[in-house]
CSV table of C-alpha atoms in Angstrom, one decimal:
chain,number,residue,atom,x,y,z
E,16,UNK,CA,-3.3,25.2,3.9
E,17,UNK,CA,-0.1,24.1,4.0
E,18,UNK,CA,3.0,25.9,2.9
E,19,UNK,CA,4.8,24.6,-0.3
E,20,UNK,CA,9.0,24.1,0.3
E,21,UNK,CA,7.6,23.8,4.1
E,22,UNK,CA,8.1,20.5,5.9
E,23,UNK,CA,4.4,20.2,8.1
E,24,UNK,CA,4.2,19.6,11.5
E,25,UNK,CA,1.7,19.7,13.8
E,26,UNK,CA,1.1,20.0,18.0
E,27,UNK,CA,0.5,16.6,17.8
E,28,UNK,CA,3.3,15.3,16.3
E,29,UNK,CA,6.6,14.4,18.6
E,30,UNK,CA,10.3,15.6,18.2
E,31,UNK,CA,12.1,13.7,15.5
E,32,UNK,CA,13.2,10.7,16.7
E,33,UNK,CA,16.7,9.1,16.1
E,34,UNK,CA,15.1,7.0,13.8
E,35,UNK,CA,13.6,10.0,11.8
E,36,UNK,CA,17.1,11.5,11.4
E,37,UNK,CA,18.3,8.1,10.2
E,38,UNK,CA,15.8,7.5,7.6
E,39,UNK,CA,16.8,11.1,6.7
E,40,UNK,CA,20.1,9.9,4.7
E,41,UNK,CA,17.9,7.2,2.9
E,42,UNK,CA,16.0,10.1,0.8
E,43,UNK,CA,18.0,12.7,-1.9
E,44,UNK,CA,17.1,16.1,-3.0
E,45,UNK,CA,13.7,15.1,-0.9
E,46,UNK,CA,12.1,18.7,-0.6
E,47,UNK,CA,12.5,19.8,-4.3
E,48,UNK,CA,10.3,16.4,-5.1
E,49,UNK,CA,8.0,16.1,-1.8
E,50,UNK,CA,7.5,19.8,-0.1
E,51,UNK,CA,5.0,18.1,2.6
E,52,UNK,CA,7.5,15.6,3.6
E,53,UNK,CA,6.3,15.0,7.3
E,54,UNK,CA,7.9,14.1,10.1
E,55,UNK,CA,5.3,12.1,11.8
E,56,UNK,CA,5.7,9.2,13.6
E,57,UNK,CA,6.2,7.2,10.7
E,58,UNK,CA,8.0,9.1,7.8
E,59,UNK,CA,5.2,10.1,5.5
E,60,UNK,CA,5.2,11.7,2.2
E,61,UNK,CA,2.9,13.9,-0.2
E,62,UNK,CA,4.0,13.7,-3.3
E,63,UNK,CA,4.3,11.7,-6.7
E,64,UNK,CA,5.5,7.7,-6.0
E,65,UNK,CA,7.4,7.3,-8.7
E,66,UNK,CA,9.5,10.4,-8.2
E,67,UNK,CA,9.9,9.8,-4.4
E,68,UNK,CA,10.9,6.3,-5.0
E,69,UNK,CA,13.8,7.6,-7.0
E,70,UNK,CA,15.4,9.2,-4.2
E,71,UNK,CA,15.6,6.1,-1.8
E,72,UNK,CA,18.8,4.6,-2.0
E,73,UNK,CA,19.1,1.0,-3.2
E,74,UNK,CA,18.4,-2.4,-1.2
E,75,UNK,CA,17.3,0.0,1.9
E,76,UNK,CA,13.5,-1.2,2.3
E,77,UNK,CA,12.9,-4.8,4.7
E,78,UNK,CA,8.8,-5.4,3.0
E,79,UNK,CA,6.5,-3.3,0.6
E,80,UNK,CA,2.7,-4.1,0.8
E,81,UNK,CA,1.1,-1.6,-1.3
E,82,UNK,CA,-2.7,-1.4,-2.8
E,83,UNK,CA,-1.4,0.6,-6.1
E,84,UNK,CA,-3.6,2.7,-8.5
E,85,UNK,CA,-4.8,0.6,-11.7
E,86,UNK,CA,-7.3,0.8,-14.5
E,87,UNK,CA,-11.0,-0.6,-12.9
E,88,UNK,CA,-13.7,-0.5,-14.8
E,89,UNK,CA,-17.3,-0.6,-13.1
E,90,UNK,CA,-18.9,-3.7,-14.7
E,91,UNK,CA,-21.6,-2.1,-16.7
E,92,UNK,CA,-24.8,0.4,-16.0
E,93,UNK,CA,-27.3,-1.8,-17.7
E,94,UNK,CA,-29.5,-4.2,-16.3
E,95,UNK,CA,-29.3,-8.1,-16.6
E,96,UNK,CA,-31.7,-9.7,-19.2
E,97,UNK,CA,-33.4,-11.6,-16.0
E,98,UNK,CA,-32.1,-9.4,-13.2
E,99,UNK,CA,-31.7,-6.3,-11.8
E,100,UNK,CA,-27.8,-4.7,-12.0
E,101,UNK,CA,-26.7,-4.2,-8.1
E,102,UNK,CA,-26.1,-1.1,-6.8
E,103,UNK,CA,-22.4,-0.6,-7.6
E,104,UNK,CA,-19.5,0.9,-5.3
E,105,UNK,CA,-17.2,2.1,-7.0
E,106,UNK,CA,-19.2,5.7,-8.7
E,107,UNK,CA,-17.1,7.4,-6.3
E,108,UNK,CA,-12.9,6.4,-7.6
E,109,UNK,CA,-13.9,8.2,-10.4
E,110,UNK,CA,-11.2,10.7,-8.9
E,111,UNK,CA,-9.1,8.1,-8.5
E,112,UNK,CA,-8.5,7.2,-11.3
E,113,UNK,CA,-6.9,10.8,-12.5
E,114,UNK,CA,-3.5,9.9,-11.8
E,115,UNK,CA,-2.3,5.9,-12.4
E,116,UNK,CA,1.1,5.3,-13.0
E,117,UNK,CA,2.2,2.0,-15.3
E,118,UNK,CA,3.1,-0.4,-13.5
E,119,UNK,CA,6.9,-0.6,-15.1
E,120,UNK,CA,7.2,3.0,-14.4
E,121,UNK,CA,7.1,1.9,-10.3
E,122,UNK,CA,7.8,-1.6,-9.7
E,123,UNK,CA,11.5,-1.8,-11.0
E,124,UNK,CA,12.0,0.6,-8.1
E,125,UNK,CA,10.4,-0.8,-5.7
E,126,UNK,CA,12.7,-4.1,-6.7
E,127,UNK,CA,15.9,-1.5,-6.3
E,128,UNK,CA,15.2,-0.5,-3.2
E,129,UNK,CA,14.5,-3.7,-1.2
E,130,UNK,CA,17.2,-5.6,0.6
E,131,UNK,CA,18.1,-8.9,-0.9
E,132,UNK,CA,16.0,-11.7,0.6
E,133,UNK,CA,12.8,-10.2,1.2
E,134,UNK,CA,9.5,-10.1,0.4
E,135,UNK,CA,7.0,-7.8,-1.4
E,136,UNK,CA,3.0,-8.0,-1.8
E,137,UNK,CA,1.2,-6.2,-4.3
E,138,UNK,CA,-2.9,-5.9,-4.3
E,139,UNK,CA,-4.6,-6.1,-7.6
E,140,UNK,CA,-8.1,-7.0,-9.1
E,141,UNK,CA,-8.4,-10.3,-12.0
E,142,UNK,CA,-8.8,-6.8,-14.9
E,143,UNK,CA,-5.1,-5.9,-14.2
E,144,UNK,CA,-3.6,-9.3,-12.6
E,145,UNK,CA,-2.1,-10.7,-15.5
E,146,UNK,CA,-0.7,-8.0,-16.8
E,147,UNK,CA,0.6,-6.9,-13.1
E,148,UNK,CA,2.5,-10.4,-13.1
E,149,UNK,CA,4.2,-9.9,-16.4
E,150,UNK,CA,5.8,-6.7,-15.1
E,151,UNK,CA,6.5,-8.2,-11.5
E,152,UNK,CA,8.3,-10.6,-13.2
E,153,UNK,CA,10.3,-8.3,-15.6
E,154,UNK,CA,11.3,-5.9,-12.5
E,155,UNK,CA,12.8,-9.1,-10.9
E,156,UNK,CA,10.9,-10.5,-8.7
E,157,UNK,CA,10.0,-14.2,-8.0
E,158,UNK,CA,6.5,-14.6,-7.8
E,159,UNK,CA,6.3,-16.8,-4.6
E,160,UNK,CA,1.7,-17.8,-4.8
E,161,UNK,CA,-1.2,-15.1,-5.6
E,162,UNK,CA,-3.0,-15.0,-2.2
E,163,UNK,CA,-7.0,-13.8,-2.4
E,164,UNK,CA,-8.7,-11.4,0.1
E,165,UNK,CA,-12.2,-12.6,0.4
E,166,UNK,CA,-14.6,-10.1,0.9
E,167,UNK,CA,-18.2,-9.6,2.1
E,168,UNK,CA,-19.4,-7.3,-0.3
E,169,UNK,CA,-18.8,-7.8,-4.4
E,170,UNK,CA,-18.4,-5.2,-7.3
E,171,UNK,CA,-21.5,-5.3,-9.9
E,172,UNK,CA,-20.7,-6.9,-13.1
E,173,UNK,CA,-23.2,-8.9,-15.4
E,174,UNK,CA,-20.3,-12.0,-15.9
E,175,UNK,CA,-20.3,-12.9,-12.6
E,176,UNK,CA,-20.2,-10.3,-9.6
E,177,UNK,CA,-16.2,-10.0,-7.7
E,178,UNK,CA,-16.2,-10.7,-4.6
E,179,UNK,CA,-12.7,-11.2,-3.7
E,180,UNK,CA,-8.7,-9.3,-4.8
E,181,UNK,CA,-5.5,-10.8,-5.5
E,182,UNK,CA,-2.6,-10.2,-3.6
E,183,UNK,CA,0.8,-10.6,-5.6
E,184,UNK,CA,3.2,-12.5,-2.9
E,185,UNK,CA,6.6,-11.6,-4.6
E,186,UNK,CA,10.4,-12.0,-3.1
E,187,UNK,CA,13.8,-10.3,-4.3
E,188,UNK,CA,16.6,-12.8,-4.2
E,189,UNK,CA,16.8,-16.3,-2.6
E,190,UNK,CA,13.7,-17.4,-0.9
E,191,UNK,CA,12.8,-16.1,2.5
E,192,UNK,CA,10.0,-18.1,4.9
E,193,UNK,CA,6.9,-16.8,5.8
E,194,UNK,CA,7.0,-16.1,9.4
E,195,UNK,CA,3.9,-18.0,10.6
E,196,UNK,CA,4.4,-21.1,8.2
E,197,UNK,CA,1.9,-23.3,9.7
E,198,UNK,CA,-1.2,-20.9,10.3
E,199,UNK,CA,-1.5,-19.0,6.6
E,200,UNK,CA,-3.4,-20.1,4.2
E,201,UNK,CA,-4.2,-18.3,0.7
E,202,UNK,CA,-7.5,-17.3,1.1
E,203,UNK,CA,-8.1,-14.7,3.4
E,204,UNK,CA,-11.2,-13.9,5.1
E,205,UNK,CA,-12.1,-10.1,6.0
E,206,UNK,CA,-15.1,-8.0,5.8
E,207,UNK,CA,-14.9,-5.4,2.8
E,208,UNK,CA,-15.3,-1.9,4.9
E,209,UNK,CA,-18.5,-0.7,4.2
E,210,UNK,CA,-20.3,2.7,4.7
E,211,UNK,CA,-18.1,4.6,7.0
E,212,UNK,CA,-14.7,4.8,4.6
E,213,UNK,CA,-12.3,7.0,4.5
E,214,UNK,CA,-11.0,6.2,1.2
E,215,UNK,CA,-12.9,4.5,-1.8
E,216,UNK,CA,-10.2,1.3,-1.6
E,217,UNK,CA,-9.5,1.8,2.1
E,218,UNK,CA,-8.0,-2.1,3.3
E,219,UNK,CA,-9.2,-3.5,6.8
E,220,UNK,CA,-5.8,-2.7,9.6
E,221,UNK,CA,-6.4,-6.7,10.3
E,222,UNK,CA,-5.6,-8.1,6.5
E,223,UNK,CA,-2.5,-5.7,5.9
E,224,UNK,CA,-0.8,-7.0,9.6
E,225,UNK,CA,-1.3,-10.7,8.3
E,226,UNK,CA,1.5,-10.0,5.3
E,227,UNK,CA,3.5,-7.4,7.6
E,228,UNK,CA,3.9,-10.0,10.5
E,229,UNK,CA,4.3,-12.7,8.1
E,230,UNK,CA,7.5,-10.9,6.3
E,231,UNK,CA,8.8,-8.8,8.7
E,232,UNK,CA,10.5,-8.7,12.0
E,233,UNK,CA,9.8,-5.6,14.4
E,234,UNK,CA,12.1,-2.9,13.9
E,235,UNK,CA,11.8,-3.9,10.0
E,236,UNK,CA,11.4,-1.1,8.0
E,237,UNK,CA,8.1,-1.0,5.5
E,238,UNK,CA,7.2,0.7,2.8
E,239,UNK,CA,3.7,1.8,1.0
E,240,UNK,CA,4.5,3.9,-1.8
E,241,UNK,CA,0.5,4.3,-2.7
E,242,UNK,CA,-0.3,4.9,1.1
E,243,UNK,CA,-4.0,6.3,0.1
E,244,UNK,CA,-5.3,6.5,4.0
E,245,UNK,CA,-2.5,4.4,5.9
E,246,UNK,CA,-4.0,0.8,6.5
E,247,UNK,CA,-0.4,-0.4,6.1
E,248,UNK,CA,0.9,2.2,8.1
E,249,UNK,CA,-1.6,1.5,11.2
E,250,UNK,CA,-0.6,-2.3,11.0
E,251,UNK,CA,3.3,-1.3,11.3
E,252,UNK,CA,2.5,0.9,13.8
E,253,UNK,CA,0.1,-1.9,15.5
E,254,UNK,CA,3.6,-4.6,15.1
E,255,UNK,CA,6.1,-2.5,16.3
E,256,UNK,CA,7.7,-1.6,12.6
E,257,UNK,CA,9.3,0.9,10.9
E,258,UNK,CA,6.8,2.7,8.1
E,259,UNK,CA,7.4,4.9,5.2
E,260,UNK,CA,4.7,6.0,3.3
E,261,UNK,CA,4.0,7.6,0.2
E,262,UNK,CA,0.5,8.7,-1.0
E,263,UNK,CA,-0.1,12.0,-3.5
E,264,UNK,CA,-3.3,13.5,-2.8
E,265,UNK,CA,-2.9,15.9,-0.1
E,266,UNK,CA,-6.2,15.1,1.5
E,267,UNK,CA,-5.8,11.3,1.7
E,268,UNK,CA,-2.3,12.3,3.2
E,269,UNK,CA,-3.9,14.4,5.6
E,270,UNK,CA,-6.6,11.5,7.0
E,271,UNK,CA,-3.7,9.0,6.8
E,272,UNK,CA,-1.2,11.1,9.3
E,273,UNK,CA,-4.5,11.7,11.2
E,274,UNK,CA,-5.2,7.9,11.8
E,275,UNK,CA,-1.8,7.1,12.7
E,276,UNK,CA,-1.3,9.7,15.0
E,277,UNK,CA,-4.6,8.7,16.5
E,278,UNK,CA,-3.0,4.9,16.7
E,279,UNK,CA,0.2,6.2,18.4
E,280,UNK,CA,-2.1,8.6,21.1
E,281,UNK,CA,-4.3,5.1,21.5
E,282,UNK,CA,-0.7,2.7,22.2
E,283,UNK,CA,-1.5,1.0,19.0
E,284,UNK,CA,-4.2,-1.3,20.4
C-alpha cells in the first residue's frame, strides 16, 4: 500500500525533471488535498478533481481533453417484443458510478485555469449531452462543433442501440485554428476497445492524439482531470507534450502511471 502524506515513487520512475519542479509552483497546499501526488513522468495525481483543480493557478493549462464521469443508464434488461436484448457492456461501471461530480461543480475550473485562446474537448454520451452544453456554455466557453467518435461496438438499448459518443469541441477566448485544418472531419472512426480493457470507458491512444495534435503544439501543457487509465496521457507522451493528470481511484491511478511509464521505457512509439 501506499503511505498517506507520502509522495510515491517508484524504481522506475526518473529524477524530477526541471519541468516537474516547474509545474510544482502551478499547484497550492497540494499534499493536504492529493497525498499520492506522483512525480512520474508526467505529473499525476490521486485525488478528488474538483478539489485538485482548485489549487492550479489561473490561465496555466494550453488544452483539456477529458472523458468525465456522468449519469449512464444501461438501456433496459428486458427483451424486445420481436428481438432478443444484446448482451450489454456496461454491468461492470456500476462502480463507476459511485462518485460523479456535477458538471458546474468542475467545468468553471477547468475554464479558470486555461490560457486565453485555447481549446477544450469534453466526451459525453446523447443522456447527458444537452445538459453538458448548457453548463459548458455557462462556464464560458464557446462551443466551437460537437465531433462524434464512431465506434464498432454499441451499448444495448431497445430505442435504437448507440453506437457512437459526442465530443464537446469548446475554446476559451477568441477563436484559435485547429492545427490540421484540411484533414479533420467530425466523425471519427475508431474501434471501441473490446475484451482486454483496463478500464470500463478506457479511449483508444489513437482518438485522444487526434484532438491533442489538433490543439496543441509540443511542449503544450495538457490536462485530464478524470484521467481514469491515461489514454490522454499516452497520446501526450506519444506528441511530445506536457501532461497533468488527475484521476481518484487509486487503482485506476496505479494502471495509468503503469502504462505511461511503460510508453516512456518503449520511446513512445
Amino acid at each position: 500500500g501506499r503511505a498517506v502524506g507520502v509522495r510515491c515513487r517508484t524504481e522506475k520512475l526518473i529524477m524530477k525533471t526541471k519541468f516537474d519542479i516547474m509545474q510544482e509552483s502551478l499547484f497550492e497546499n497540494e499534499t493536504a488535498i492529493a497525498p499520492n501526488h506522483c512525480y512520474a513522468l508526467p505529473d499525476l495525481w490521486n485525488g478528488n478533481a474538483v478539489e485538485i483543480l482548485k489549487t492550479i493557478q489561473s490561465e496555466t493549462i494550453d488544452l483539456i481533453v477529458t472523458d468525465p464521469p456522468y449519469k449512464i443508464i444501461t438501456g433496459g434488461d428486458s427483451n424486445g417484443k420481436n428481438s432478443i436484448r444484446p448482451k450489454g457492456i456496461l454491468s461492470g461501471n456500476r462502480e463507476l458510478m459511485k462518485f460523479i461530480p456535477k458538471f458546474s461543480e468542475w467545468l468553471p475550473e477547468c475554464y479558470r485555469v486555461l490560457k486565453k485562446g485555447t481549446h477544450a474537448y469534453f466526451m459525453v454520451n446523447s443522456t447527458n449531452l444537452t445538459e453538458m452544453l448548457v453548463e459548458v456554455e455557462k462556464a464560458g466557453f464557446k462551443v466551437h462543433n460537437i465531433l462524434i467518435w464512431k465506434k464498432n461496438n454499441c451499448t444495448p438499448s431497445q430505442f435504437y442501440m448507440k453506437n457512437c459518443e459526442y465530443i464537446i469541441f469548446c475554446r476559451k477566448g477568441k477563436a484559435k485554428y485547429i492545427n490540421n485544418m484540411g484533414g479533420s472531419k467530425t466523425v471519427h472512426d475508431f474501434n471501441n476497445i473490446i475484451g482486454n480493457k483496463v478500464h470500463p470507458t478506457e479511449k483508444p491512444v489513437e482518438l485522444m492524439c487526434i484532438y491533442v495534435e489538433n490543439s496543441s503544439n509540443e511542449n503544450d501543457l495538457v490536462l485530464d482531470p478524470f484521467m481514469g487509465s491515461g489514454s490522454t496521457g499516452i497520446a501526450c507522451l506519444k506528441l511530445n507534450r506536457k501532461f497533468i493528470g488527475i484521476e481518484i481511484d487509486t487503482n485506476y491511478f496505479d494502471i495509468a502511471q503503469n502504462r505511461l511509464i511503460e510508453t516512456k521505457t518503449k520511446g513512445c512509439a
